[in-house]
Structures are given as structure tokens and as C-alpha cells.
CSV table of C-alpha atoms in Angstrom, one decimal:
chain,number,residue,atom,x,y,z
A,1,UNK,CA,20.1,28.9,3.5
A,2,UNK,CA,23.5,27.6,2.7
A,3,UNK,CA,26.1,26.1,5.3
A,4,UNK,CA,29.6,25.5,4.7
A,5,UNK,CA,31.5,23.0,6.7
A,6,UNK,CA,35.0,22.7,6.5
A,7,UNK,CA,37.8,20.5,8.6
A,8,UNK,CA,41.1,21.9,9.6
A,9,UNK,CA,43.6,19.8,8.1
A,10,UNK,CA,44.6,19.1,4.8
A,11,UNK,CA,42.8,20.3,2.2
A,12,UNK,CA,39.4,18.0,0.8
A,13,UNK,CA,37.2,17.9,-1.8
A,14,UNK,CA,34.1,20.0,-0.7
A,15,UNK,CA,30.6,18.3,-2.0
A,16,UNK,CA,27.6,20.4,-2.3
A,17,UNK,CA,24.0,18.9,-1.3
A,18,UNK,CA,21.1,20.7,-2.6
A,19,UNK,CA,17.6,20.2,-1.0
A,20,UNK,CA,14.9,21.4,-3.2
A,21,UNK,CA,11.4,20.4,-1.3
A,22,UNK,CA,8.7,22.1,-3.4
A,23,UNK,CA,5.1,22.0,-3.1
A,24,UNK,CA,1.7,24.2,-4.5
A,25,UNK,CA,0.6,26.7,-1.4
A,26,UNK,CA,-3.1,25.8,-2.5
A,27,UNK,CA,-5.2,22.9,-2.8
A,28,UNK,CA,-3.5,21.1,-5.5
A,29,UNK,CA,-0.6,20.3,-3.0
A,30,UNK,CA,-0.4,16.5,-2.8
A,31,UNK,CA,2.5,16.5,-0.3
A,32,UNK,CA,3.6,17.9,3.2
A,33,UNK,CA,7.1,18.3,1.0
A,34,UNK,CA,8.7,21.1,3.0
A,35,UNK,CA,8.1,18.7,6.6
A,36,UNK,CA,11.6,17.0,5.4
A,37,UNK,CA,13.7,19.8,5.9
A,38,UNK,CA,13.8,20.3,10.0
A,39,UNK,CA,15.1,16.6,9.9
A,40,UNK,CA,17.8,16.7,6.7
A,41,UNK,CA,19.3,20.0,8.8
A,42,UNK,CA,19.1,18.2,11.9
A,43,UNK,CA,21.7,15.5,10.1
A,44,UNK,CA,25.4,16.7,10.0
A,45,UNK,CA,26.2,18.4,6.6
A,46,UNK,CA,29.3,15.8,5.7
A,47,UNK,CA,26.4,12.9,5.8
A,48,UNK,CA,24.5,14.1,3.0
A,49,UNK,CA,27.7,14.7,1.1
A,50,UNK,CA,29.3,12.1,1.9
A,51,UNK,CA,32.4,14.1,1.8
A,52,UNK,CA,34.4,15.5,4.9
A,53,UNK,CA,33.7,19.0,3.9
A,54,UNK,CA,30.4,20.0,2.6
A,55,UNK,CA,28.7,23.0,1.4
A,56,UNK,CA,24.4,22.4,1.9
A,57,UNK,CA,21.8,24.7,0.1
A,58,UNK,CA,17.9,24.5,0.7
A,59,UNK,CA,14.9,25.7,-1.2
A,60,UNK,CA,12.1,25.6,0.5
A,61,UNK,CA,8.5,26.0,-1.7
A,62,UNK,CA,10.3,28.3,-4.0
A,63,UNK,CA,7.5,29.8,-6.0
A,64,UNK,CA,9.5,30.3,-9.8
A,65,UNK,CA,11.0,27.9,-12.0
A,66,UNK,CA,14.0,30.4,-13.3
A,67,UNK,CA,15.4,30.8,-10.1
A,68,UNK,CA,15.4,26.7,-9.2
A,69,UNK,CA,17.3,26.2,-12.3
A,70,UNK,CA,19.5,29.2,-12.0
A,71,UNK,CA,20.5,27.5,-8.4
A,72,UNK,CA,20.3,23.7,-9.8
A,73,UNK,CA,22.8,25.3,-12.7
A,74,UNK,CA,25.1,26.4,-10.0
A,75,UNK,CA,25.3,23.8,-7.5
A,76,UNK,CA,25.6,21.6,-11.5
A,77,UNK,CA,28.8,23.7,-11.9
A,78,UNK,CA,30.3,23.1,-8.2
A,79,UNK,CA,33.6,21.0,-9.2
A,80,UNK,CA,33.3,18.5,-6.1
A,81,UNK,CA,30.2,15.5,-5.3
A,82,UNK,CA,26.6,17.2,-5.8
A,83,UNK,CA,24.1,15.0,-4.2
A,84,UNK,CA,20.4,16.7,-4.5
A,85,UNK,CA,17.5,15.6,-2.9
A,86,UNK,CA,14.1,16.4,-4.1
A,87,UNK,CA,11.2,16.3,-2.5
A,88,UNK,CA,8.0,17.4,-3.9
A,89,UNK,CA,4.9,16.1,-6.7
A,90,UNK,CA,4.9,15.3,-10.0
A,91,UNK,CA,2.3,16.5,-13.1
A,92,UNK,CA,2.3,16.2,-16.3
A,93,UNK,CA,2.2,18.8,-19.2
A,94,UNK,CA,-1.1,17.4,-21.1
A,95,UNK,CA,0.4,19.7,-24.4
A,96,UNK,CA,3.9,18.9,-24.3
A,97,UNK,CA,3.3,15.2,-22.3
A,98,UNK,CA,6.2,16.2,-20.5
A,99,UNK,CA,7.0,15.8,-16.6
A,100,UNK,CA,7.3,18.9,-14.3
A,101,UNK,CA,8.1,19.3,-11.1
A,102,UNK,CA,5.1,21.3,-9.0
A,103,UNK,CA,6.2,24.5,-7.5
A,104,UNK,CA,4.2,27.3,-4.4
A,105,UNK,CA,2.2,29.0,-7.1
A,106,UNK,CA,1.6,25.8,-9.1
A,107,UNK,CA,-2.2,25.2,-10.6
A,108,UNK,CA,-3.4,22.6,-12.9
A,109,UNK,CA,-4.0,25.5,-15.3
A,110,UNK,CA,-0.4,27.6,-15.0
A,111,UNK,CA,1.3,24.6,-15.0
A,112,UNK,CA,3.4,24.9,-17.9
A,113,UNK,CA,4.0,28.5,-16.7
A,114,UNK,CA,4.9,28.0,-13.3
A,115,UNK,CA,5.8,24.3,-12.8
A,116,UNK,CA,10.0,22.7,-13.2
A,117,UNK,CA,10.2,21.2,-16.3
A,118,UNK,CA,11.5,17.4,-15.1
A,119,UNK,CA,13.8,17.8,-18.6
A,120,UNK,CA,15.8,21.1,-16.8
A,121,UNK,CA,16.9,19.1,-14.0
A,122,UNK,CA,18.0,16.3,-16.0
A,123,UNK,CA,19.8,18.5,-18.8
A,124,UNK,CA,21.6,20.6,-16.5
A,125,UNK,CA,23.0,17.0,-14.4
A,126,UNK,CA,23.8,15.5,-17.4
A,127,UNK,CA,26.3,18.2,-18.2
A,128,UNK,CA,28.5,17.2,-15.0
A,129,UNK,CA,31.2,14.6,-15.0
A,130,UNK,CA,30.2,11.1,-15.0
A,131,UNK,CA,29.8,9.5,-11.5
A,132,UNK,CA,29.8,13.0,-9.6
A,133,UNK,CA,26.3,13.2,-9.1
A,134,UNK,CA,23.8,11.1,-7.1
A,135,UNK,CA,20.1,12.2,-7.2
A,136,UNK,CA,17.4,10.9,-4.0
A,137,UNK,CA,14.0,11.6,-4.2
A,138,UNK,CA,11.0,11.4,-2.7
A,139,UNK,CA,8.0,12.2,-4.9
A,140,UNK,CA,4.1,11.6,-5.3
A,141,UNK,CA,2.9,11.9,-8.9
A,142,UNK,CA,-0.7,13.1,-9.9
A,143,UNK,CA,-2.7,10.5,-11.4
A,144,UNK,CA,-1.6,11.3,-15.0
A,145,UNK,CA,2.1,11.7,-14.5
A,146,UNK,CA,1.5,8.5,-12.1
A,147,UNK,CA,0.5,6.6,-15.7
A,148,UNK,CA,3.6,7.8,-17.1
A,149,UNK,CA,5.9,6.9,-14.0
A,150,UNK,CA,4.6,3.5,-14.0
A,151,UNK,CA,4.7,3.0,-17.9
A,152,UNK,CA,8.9,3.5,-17.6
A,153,UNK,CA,8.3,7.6,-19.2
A,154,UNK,CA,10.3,8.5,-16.0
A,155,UNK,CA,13.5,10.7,-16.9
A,156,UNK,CA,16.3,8.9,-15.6
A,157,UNK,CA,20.1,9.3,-17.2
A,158,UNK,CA,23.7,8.1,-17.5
A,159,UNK,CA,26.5,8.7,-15.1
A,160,UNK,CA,24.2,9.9,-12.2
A,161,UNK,CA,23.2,7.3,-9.1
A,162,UNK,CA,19.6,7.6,-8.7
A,163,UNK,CA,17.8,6.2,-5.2
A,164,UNK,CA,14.4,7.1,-5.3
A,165,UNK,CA,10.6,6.9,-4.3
A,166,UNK,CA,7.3,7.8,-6.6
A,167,UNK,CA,4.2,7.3,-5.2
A,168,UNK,CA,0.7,7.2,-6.5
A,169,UNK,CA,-1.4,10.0,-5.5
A,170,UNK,CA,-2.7,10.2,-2.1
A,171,UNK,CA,-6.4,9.2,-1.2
A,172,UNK,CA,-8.9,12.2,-1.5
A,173,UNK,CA,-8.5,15.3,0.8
A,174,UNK,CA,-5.1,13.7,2.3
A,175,UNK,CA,-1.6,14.9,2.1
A,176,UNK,CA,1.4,12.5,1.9
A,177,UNK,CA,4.4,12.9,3.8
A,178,UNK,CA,8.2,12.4,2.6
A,179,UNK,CA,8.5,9.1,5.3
A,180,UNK,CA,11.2,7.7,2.4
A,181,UNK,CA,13.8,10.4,3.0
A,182,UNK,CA,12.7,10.7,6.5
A,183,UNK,CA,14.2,7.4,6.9
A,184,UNK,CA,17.4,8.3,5.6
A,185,UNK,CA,17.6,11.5,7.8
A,186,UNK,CA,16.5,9.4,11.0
A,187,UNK,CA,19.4,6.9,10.3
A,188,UNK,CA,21.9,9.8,9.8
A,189,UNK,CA,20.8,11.2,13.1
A,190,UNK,CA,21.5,8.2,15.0
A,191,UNK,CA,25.5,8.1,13.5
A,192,UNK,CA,25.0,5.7,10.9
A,193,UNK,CA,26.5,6.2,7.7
A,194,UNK,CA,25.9,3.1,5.8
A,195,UNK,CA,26.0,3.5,1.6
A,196,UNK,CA,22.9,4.6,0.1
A,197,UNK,CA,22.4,1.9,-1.6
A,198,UNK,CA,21.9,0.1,1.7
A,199,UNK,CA,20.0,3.2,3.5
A,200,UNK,CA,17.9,2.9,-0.1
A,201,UNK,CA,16.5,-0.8,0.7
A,202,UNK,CA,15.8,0.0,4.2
A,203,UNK,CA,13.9,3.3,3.5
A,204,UNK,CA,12.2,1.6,0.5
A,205,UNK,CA,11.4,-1.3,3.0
A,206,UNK,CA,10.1,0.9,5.6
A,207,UNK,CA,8.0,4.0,3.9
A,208,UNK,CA,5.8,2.1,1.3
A,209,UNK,CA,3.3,2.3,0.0
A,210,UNK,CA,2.7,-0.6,-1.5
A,211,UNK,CA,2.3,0.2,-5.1
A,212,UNK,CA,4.9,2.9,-4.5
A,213,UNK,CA,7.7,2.9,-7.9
A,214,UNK,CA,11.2,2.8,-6.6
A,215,UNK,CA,14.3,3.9,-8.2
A,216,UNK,CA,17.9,2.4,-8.1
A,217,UNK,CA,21.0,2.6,-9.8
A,218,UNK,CA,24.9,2.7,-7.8
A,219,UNK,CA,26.4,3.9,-10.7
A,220,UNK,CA,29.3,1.9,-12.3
A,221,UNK,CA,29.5,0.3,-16.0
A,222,UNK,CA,27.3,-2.4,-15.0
A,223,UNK,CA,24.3,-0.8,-13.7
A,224,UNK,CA,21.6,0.5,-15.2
A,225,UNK,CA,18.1,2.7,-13.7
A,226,UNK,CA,15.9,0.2,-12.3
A,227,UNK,CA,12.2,0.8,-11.3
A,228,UNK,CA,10.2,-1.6,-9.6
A,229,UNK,CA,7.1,-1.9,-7.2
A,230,UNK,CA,7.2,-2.2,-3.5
A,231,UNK,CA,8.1,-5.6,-2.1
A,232,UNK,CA,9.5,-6.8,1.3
A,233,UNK,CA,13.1,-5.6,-0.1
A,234,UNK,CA,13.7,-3.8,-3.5
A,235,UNK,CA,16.5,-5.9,-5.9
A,236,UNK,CA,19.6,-4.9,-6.4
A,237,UNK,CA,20.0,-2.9,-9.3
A,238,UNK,CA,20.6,-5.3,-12.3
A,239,UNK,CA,23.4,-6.0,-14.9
A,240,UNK,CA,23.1,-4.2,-18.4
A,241,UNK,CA,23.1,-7.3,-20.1
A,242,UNK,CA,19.9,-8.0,-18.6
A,243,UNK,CA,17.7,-4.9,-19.0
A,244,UNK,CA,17.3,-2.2,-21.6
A,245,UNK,CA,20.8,-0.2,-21.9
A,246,UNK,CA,21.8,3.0,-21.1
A,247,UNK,CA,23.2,3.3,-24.3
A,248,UNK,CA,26.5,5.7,-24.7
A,249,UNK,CA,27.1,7.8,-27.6
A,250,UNK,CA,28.8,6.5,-30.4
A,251,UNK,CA,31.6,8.8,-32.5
A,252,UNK,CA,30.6,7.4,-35.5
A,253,UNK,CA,26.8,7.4,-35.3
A,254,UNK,CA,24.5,9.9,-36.7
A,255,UNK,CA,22.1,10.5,-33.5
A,256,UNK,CA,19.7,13.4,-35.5
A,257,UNK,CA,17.3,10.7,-37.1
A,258,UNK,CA,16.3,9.5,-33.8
A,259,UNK,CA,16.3,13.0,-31.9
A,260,UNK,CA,14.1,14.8,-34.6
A,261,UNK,CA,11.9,11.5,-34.5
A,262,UNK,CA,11.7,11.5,-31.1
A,263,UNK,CA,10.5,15.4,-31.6
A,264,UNK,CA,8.2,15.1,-34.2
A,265,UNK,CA,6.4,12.2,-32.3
A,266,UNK,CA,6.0,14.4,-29.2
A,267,UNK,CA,8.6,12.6,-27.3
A,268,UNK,CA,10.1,15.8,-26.4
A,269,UNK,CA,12.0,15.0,-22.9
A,270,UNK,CA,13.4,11.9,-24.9
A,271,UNK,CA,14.8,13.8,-28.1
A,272,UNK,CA,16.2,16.6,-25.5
A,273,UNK,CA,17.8,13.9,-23.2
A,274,UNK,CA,20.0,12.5,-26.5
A,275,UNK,CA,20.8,16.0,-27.3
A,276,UNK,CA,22.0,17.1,-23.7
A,277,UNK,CA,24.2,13.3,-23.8
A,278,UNK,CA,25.8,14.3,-27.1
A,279,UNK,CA,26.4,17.6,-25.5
A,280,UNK,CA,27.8,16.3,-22.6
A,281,UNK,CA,30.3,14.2,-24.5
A,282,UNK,CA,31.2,17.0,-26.8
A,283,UNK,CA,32.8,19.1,-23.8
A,284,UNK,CA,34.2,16.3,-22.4
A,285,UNK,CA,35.8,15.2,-25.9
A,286,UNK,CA,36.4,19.1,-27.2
A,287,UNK,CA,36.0,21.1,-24.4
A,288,UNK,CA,33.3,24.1,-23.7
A,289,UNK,CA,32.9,26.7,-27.0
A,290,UNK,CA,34.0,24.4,-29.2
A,291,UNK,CA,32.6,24.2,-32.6
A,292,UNK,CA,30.7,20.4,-31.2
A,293,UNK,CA,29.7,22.1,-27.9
A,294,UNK,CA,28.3,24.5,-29.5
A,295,UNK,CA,26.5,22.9,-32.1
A,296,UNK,CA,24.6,20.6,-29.5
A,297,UNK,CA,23.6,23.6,-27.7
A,298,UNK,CA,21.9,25.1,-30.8
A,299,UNK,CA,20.4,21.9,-31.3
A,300,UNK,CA,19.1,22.2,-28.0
A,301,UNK,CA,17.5,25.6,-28.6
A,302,UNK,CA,16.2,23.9,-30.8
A,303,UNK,CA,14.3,21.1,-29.6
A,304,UNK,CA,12.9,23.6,-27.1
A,305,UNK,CA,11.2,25.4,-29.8
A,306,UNK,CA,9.7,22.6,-30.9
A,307,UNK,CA,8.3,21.4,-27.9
A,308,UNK,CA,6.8,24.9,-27.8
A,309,UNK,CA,8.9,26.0,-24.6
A,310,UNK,CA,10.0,29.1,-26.1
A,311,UNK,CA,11.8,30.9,-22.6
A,312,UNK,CA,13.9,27.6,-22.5
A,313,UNK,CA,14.4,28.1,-26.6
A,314,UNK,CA,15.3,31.6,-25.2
A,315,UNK,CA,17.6,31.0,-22.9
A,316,UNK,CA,20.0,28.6,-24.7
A,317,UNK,CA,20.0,30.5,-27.9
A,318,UNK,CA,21.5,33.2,-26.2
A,319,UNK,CA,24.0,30.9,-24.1
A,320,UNK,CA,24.6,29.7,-27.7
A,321,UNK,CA,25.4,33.3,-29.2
A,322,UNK,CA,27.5,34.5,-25.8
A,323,UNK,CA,29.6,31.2,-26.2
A,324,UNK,CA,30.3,32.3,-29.7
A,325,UNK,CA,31.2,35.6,-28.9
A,326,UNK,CA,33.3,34.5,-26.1
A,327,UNK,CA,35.4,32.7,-28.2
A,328,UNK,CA,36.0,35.4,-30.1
A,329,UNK,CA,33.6,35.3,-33.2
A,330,UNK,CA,32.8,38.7,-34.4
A,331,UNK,CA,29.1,40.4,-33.5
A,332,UNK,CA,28.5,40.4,-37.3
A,333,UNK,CA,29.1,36.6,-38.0
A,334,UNK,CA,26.1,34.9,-39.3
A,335,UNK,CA,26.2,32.5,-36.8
A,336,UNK,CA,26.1,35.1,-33.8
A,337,UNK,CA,23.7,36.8,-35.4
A,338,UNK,CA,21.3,33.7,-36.1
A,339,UNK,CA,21.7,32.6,-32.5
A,340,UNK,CA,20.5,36.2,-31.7
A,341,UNK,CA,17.9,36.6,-33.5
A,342,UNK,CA,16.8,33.3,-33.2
A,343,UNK,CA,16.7,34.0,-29.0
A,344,UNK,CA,14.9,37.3,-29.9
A,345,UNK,CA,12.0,35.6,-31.8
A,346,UNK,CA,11.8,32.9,-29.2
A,347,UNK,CA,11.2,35.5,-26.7
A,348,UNK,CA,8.9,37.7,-28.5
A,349,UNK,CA,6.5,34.4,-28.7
A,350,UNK,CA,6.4,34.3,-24.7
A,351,UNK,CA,2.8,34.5,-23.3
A,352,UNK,CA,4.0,35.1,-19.8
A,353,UNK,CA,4.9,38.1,-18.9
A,354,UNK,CA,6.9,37.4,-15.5
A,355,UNK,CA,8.7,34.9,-17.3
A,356,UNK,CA,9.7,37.7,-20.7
A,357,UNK,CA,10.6,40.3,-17.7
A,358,UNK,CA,13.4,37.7,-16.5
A,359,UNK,CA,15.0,37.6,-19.9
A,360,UNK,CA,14.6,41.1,-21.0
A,361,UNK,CA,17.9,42.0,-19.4
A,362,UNK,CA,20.0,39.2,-20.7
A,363,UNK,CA,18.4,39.7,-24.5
A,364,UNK,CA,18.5,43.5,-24.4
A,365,UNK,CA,22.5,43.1,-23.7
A,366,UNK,CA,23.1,40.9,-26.6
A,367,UNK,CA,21.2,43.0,-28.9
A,368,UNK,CA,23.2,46.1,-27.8
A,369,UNK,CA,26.7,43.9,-29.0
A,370,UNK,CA,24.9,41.8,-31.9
A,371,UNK,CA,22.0,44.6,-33.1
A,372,UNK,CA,21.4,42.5,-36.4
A,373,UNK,CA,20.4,43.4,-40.2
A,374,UNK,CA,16.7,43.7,-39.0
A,375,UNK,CA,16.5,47.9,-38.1
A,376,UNK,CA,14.9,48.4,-34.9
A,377,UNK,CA,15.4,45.5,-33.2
A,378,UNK,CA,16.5,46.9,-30.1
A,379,UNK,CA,14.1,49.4,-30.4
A,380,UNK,CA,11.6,46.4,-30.1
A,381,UNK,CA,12.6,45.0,-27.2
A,382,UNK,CA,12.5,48.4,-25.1
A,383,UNK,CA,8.8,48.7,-27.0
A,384,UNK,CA,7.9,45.1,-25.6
A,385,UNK,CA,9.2,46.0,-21.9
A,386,UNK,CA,7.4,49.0,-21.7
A,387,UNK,CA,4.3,47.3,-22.6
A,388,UNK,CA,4.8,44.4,-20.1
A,389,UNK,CA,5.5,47.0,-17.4
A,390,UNK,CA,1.6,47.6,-17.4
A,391,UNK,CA,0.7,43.5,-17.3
A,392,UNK,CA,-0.2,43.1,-14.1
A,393,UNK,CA,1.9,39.3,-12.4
A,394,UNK,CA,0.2,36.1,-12.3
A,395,UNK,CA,-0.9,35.6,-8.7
């Protein structure tokens, strides 16, 4: 569902909300997270923008992790305010130790198949301007992804206000409910707009639980992710001084030590989180296609590969080699043609077949404009697709 409001004077910057509320349809579901919605769409559109005209889309239980990132990318790219408010549970990838967000078809056993990598979300945010972007959530966290939540393995990142609930899972045959962001919405519908900051501490004062982790930061050069436990009223976000640092990149420092440490030691959302920053800095430095842009984005693909995730490897290996070609780099340069192949091989090592189906278009394309030095590689792909046709979906 997407709204549009608009006033009738001057012209205004439009801001896009996105509600993403996303639970598993079976008994793995830990949270009532689509019950939010009725009351976020009861609440006028301009308060969950905070901007006079607003532009709201809502996904409700989507069932595939493709299309929420396709529609995270494009809210991402929306040039106004983005505020996006998940609601939903959180498990972690016992292979990869990495956080993903539970979707309708979600299992303990498809998880890595069929769950939102955390590290999506976060890359595709980070790429925005600084100070743009304001993340709430409202989130209950299985009991291994709780131990990472409460151990400080949460992804948070710079230039983005973050207000926030993660709660431990719910007591045995229960379902929790989304009472933190049903606090915000109650306030909205009564006409208050107070800042979120302030809507955060009354929310976080009111919903609980009591060992519940809350998240805080207002954004600014002083401020820095805080998480701390429930008490009568959360503190204010602190200085940088006094906690660990968000630290910025630096033009003259060489960040691949730590990233391919990070890797190697199976800190995979970490090594991809420094990437996506030096990325981010890049195009705001060189601009999008440069040779800097570019090579983050490779070294991306990358670190996807590495952290076995080969559709995400995929995907930005072939955003890499359509970049290159865009600006204007010839089909037969080695670098297009290692980004293609490169996306080619990544896809070939896919295990699910609804997920080598979604890229099959996009990678077919590429290889009719970049066909390689390999014969038959097209060939291949059309060999691959007929044989999926007969793999039946993953219920």
C-alpha cells in the first residue's frame, strides 16, 4: 500500500516512511508484528515523516527477502527524509553468525534462505546522505540472536538516528506484541508531535520489558548508538568522548587489513559494514561509477562471497559490471568481464532455486552484452534455467 500526501502551497520536501512488519506464518513466529499496522495508518502520514508532505509504504509479512530489499533499495534512493520502522524478530545465522531479519515463510532450518539478512538493511542505509535517515524498531530476538544483541553484535551505523526496542524472547507458547511503537502511534493519534527522541523515552518507559535492550542515538557529531537495559527512563544518548566511537573514514588510512580480518575471523556483518562506509564516502567524495565507487562495490561482492552468501555476491557483481559499462567501459575490458564472470560463478553456486530464478534475468542480460572468453557461457545459463524449471519451490 503506498499513500502520498501532498499540501497545496509551495513546493516541500516529500519524506518517505517505510513500514516493514514481518513475521514467520508458523510456529516459529515470536511476535504479533503485523498488529502495528491498523494503528501506524490510523496516524496522519506527515507524523511519521515528519515532513509536511509524505509518501508511506507498508509491507505486511512479506514472504521473500529480494523483494524487501528491492523496496528498502528504493525508498534508500528517495532524495527527501526516509524514516523506516521495523517491526518484526530477530535470528541468527548459526554458519555465517550473522543477524537476519525473520520473514512469512521463515523456519529455523531455511533461515539463511528465506530470512533479511540484518547486513542488507544496513548497507543499503548507509549509502544515503548523512542525517537523512532515522530507523525505529521494535523487535524480539530468539534466544541466540538475543546473546548477540545483549553482547553489543547489534548492527548499528553512522549518520542514521536509531530509536529502538529488542526484547528477549517471549515466555513459552506466547506471542509478543509491538506495545513500543504502539506507543508512538497512540501519541501521534492524540495530535502530539513531540521529537522522537522524547516519544523514544516515553515509549521505552512505558512498553518494557524489563530486560528489554533499547537503542538511541539523535544523530549529530556528538552522539553515538547507545544500548542499554530498561530502567524507569532510558539516558540520553552520550557524548563520543565517552563511549566507543563511531569512527569516520580516514583518506589516508588503509581500511583492507581490518576488513579482510574482520572476514577471515567470521565477523562478516562487521568487515561488510566498513566496506559499505568506505563506499558510502567514495560517492560522496567522487561521485557514483567512479573508479573508488566502484572499487568498494567489488569489494563488496566480495565479502559476500566470503561469508558464503553467494545471491548477494551475485547481485553486486553485476551492479559492479553494469556500473562499468554504464560509464562507458567496453564489454571486452577485463574488468567487465571479471565482474561478469565473477556474478556468473557466484550464481552457479546458489542452492536455492527460487532465489537463482530471481537472478536469471538480470545475469542472462549481461551475458548477452559481456559473453566472455569462456565458450558457452550463455548457453549455460539457459541449460541451468531449464533445469530449475523442474525444481519444484520451497513451501
Amino acid at each position: 500500500m503506498v499513500i502520498t500526501q501532498q499540501d497545496n502551497g509551495e513546493q516541500t520536501v516529500t519524506g518517505t516512511a517505510l513500514l516493514l512488519a514481518a513475521a514467520p506464518a508458523n510456529k516459529s513466529c515470536l511476535i504479533d508484528a503485523a498488529s502495528v499496522l491498523p494503528a501506524l495508518a490510523a496516524v496522519p502520514p506527515s507524523a511519521l515523516t515528519g515532513t509536511v508532505a509524505a509518501t508511506v509504504v507498508e509491507l505486511a509479512d512479506p514472504v521473500d527477502p529480494q523483494t524487501v530489499l528491492t523496496r528498502i533499495r528504493t525508498a534508500a534512493a528517495a532524495p527527501g527524509p526516509l524514516v523506516l520502522y521495523v517491526t518484526g524478530q530477530l535470528h541468527l545465522d548459526h554458519r555465517q553468525r550473522l543477524l537476519h531479519l525473520a520473514l512469512a515463510r521463515t523456519t529455523p532450518s531455511t533461515l539463511r534462505y528465506t530470512a533479511l539478512p540484518w547486513h542488507w538493511l544496513t548497507g543499503e542505509l548507509a549509502l544515503r546522505r548523512p542525517d537523512t535517515t532515522t530507523v525505529v524498531l521494535d523487535l524480539v530476538a530468539d534466544g541466540d540472536a538475543w546473546g548477540q544483541v545483549r553482547g553489543g553484535g547489534f548492527g548499528v551505523w553512522p549518520g542514521v538516528r536509531l530509536f529502538g526496542r529488542v526484547s528477549p524472547p517471549p515466555a513459552r507458547r506466547s506471542t509478543a506484541v509491538p506495545g513500543y511503537l504502539k506507543t508512538y502511534a497512540s501519541i501521534w493519534r492524540h495530535g502530539h508531535r513531540p521529537p522522537l527522541a522524547h516519544l523514544h523515552a516515553q515509549a521505552a518507559g512505558e512498553a518494557g520489558p524489563g530486560d528489554a535492550v533499547f537503542l538511541a542515538v539523535d544523530g549529530g557529531p556528538g552522539s553515538v548508538p547507545v544500548a542499554f537495559p530498561m530502567a524507569h527512563q532510558p539516558p540520553v544518548p552520550v557524548a563520543r568522548q565517552e563511549a566507543v566511537p563511531v569512527v569516520e573514514p580516514r583518506p589516508d588510512a588503509d581500511p583492507h587489513p581490518a576488513i579482510l580480518a574482520a572476514a577471515q575471523s567470521g565477523r562478516h556483518g562487521e568487515a561488510a559494514a566498513i566496506a559499505t562506509m568506505w563506499e558510502s564516502t567514495a560517492l560522496r567524495t567522487h561521485g557514483a561509477g567512479s573508479p573508488e565507487a566502484l572499487h568498494w562495490l567489488e569489494v563488496r561482492a566480495d565479502l559476500a562471497r566470503l561469508a558464503q552468501d553467494p545471491g548477494r555476491s551475485c547481485e553486486l557483481w553485476m551492479a559492479a559490471a553494469e556500473a562499468r559499462l554504464t560509464r562507458g567501459q567496453a564489454a571486452g575490458t577485463e574488468d567487465v568481464e571479471a565482474a561478469v564472470d565473477r556474478a556468473h560463478h557466484q550464481w552457479e553456486q546458489l542452492g536455492d532455486p527460487a532465489q537463482a530464478r530471481a537472478l536469471a534475468a538480470s545475469l542472462t542480460r549481461l551475458r548477452r552484452a559481456v559473453p566472455g572468453r569462456r565458450p558457452g557461457a550463455l548457453e549455460a545459463i539457459g541449460r541451468r534455467i531449464s533445469a530449475l524449471e523442474n525444481v519444484p519451490a520451497t513451501p
